[in-house]
Tab-separated table of C-alpha atoms in Angstrom:
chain	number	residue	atom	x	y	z
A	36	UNK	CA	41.447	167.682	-187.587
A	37	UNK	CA	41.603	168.038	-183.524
A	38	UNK	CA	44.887	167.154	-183.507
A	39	UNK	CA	45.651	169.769	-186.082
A	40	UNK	CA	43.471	172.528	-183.847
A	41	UNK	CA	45.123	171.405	-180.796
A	42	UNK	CA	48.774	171.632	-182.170
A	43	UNK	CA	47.721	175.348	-183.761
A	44	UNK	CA	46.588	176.293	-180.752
A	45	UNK	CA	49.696	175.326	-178.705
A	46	UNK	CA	51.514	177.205	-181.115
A	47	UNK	CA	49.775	180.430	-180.680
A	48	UNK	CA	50.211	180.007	-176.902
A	49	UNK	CA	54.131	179.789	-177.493
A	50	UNK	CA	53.950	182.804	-179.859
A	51	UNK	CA	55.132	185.989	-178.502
A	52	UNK	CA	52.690	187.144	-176.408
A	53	UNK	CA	52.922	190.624	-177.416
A	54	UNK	CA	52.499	194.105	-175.762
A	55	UNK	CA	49.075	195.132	-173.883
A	56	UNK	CA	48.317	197.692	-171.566
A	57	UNK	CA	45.791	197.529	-168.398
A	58	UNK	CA	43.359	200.486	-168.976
A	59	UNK	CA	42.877	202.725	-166.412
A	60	UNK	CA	39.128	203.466	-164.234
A	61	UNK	CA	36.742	204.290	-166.876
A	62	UNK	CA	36.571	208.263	-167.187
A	63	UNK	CA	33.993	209.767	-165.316
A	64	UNK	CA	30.825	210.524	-167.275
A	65	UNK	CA	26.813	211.509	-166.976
A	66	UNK	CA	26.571	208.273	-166.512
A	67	UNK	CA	23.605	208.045	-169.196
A	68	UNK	CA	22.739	205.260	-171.116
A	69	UNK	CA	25.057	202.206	-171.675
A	70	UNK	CA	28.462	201.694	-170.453
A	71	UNK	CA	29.759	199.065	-173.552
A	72	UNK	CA	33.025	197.070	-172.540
A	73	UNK	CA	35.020	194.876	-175.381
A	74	UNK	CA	37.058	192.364	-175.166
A	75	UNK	CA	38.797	191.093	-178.118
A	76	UNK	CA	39.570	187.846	-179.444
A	77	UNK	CA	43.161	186.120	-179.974
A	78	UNK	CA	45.858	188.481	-180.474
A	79	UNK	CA	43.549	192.104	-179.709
A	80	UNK	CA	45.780	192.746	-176.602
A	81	UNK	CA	44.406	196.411	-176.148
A	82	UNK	CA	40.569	194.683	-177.974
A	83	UNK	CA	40.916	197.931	-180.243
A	84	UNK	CA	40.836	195.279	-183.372
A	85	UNK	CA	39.703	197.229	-186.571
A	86	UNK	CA	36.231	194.530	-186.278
A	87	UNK	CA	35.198	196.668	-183.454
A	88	UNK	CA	32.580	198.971	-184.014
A	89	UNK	CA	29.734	201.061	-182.868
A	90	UNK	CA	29.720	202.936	-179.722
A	91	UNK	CA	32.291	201.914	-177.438
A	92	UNK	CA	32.855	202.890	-173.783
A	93	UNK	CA	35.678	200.734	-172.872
A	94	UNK	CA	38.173	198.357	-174.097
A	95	UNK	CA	39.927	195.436	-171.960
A	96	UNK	CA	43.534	194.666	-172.071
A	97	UNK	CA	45.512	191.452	-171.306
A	98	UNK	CA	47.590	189.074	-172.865
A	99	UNK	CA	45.095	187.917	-175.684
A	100	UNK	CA	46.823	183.793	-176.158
A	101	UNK	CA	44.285	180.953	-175.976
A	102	UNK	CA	45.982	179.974	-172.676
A	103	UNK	CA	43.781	179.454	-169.438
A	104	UNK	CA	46.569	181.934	-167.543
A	105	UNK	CA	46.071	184.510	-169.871
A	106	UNK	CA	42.029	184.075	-170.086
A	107	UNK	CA	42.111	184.544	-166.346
A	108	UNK	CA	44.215	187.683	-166.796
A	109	UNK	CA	41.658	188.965	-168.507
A	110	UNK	CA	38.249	188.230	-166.676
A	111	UNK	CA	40.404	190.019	-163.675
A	112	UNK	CA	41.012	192.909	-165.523
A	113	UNK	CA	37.359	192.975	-166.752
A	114	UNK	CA	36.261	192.658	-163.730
A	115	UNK	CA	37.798	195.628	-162.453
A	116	UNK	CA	36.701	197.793	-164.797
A	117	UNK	CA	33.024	196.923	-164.577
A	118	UNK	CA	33.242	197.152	-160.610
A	119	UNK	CA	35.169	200.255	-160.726
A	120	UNK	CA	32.725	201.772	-162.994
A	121	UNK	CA	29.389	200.457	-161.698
A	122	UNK	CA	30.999	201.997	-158.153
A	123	UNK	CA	30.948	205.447	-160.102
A	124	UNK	CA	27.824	205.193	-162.186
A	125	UNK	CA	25.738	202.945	-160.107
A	126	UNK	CA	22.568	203.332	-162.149
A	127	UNK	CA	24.034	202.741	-165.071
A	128	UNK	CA	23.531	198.927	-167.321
A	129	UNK	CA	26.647	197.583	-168.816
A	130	UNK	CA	26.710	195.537	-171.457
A	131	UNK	CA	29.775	193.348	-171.899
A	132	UNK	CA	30.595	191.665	-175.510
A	133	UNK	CA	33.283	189.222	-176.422
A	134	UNK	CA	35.207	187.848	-179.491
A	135	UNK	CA	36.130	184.673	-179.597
A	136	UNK	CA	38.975	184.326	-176.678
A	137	UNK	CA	37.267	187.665	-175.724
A	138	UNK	CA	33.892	186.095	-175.523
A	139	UNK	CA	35.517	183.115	-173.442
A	140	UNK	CA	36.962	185.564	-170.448
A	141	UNK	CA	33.605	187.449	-171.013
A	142	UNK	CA	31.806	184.170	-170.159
A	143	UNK	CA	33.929	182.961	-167.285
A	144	UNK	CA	33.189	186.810	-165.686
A	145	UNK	CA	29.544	186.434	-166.088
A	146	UNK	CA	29.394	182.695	-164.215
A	147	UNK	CA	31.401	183.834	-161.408
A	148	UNK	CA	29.579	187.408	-161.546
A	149	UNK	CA	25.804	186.926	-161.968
A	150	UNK	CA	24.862	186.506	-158.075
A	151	UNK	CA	26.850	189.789	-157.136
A	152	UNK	CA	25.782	191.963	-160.189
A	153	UNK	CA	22.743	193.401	-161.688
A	154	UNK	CA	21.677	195.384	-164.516
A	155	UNK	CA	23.994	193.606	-166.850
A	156	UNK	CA	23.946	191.574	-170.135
A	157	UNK	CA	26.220	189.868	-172.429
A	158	UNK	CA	27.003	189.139	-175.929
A	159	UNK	CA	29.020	186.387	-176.433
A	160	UNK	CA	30.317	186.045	-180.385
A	161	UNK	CA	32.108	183.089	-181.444
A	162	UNK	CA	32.596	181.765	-177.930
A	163	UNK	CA	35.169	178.391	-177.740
A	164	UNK	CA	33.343	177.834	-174.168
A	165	UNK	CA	29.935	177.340	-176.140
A	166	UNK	CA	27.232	174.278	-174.628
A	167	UNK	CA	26.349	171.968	-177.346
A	168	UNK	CA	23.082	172.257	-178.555
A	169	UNK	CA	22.441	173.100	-181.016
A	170	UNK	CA	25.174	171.283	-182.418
A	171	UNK	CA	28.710	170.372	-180.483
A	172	UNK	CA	30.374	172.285	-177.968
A	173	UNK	CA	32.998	174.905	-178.530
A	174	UNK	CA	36.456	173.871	-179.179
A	175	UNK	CA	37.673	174.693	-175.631
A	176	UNK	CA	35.741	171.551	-174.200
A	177	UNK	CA	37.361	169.138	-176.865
A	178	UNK	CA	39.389	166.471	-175.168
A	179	UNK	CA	42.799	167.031	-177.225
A	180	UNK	CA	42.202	171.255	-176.557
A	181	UNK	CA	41.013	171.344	-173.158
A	182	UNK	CA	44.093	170.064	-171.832
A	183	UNK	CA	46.265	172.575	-173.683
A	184	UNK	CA	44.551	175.898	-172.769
A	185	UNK	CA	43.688	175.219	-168.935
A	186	UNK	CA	40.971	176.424	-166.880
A	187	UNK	CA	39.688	178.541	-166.803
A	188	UNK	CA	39.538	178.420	-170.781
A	189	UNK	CA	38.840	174.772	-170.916
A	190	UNK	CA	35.638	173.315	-171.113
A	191	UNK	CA	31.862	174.319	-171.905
A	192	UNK	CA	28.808	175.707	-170.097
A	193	UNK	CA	25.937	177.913	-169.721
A	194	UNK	CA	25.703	178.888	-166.399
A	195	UNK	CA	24.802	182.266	-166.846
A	196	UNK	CA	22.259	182.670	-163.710
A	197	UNK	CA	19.745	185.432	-164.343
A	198	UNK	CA	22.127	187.377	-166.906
A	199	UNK	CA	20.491	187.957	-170.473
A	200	UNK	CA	23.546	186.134	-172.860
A	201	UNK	CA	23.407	185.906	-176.119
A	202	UNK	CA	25.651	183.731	-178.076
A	203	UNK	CA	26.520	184.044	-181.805
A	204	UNK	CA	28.258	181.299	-183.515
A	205	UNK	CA	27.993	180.748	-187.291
A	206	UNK	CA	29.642	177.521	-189.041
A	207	UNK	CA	32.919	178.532	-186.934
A	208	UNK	CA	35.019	175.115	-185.406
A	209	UNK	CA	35.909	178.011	-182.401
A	210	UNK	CA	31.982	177.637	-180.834
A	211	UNK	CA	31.087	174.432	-182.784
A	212	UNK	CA	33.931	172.129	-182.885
A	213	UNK	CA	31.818	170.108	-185.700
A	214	UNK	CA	31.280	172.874	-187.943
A	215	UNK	CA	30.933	171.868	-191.749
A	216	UNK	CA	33.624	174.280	-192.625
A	217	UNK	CA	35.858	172.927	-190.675
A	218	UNK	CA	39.263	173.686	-189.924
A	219	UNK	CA	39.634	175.036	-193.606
A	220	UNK	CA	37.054	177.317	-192.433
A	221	UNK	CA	38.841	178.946	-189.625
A	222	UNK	CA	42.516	178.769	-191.021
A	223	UNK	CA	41.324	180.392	-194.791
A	224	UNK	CA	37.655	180.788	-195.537
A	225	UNK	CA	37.183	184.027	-192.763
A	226	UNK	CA	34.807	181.687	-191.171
A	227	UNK	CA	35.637	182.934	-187.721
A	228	UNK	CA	35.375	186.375	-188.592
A	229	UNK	CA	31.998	186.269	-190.354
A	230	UNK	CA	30.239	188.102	-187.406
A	231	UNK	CA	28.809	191.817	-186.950
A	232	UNK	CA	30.897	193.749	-184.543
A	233	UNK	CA	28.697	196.359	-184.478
A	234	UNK	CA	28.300	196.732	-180.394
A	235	UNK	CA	25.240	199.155	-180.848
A	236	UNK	CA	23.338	196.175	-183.235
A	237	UNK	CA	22.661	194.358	-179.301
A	238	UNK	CA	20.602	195.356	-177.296
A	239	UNK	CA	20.748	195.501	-173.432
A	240	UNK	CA	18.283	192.921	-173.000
A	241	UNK	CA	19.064	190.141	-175.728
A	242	UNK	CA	19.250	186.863	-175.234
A	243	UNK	CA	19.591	182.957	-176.728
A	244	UNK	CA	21.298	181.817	-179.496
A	245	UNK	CA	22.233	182.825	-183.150
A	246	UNK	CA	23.893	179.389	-184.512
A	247	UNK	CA	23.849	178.754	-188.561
A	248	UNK	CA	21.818	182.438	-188.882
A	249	UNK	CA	18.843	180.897	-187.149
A	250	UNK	CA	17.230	182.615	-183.713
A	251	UNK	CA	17.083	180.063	-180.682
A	252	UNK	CA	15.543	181.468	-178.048
């Protein structure tokens, strides 16, 4: 089945990769309650994927292929945004939430981010960068995947410092490379998309784990 996940992934990589556009600084506002940023998942180059919903304040763009280059693109351009906008609205929390590839560059931002930013949380959905436990690691820290995608896509952690994360990952092979549905699942059951991408349903404080519809602190 790996094999089959690591050749379907190299094959999205090669695809074309499609036209995206870099948004621009985040419009000035009152600067009241939560600035929401998206990014979406394999193939959402402008994350403005009809999953989204909810009240949105900003969408990322970049090359959405599960390639490590691409993922990178992406936590830069995230990055930006959130700085340029926590420079104008100082007071203000962000909340950042991620699909799938989407929840990967959001996860790589928040480990390189949490000592240099406050007043921030994450939602990570479907995340291939997942820790095991409870069960297996995401699919980007399989031996026969990690090699295709590249850093910093590859691999599998949670070192999310003092920033409330919460990770959602239901019977999906993406964040649990052992999932019982397998790659069936992902290709033709809608496993990978059985998630609410309702932004406003999280708050600005949660935190643990979702896995198989069960809470995890």
């Amino acid at each position: 089945m790996m094999r089959k996940l690591a050749a379907l992934l190299a094959g999205l990589m090669v695809a074309a990769g499609g036209v995206y556009a870099l948004a621009g600084p985040a419009q000035a506002d009152d600067c009241g309650g939560t600035y929401t940023i998206v990014v979406g998942g394999t193939g959402d180059n402008d994350s403005n994927a009809p999953y989204w919903s909810g009240n949105i304040s900003q969408r990322v763009g970049y090359p959405a292929q599960p390639i490590g280059v691409n993922a990178r693109q992406g936590v830069n351009e995230l990055n930006r945004l959130i700085r340029d906008h926590r420079n104008a609205c100082p007071g203000q929390h962000v909340k950042a939430v991620g699909f799938s590839l989407g929840a990967a560059v959001v996860h790589t931002w928040v480990t390189e981010n949490w000592e240099t930013f406050d007043n921030v949380n994450a939602v990570l959905i479907a995340d291939p960068k997942r820790a095991a436990g409870p069960g297996n690691a995401g699919a980007a820290a399989h031996p026969l995947v990690a090699p295709v995608v590249g850093a910093p896509l590859a691999g599998a952690d949670n070192f999310f410092g003092d920033v409330p994360v919460l990770t959602l990952c239901t019977n999906d092979i993406i964040c649990d490379i052992n999932a019982s549905s397998g790659l069936p699942g992902y290709l033709w059951e809608g496993k990978h998309g059985n998630y609410n991408f309702n932004v406003d349903v999280y708050t600005d404080d949660a935190r643990g784990q979702w896995f198989n519809g069960v809470y995890i602190p």
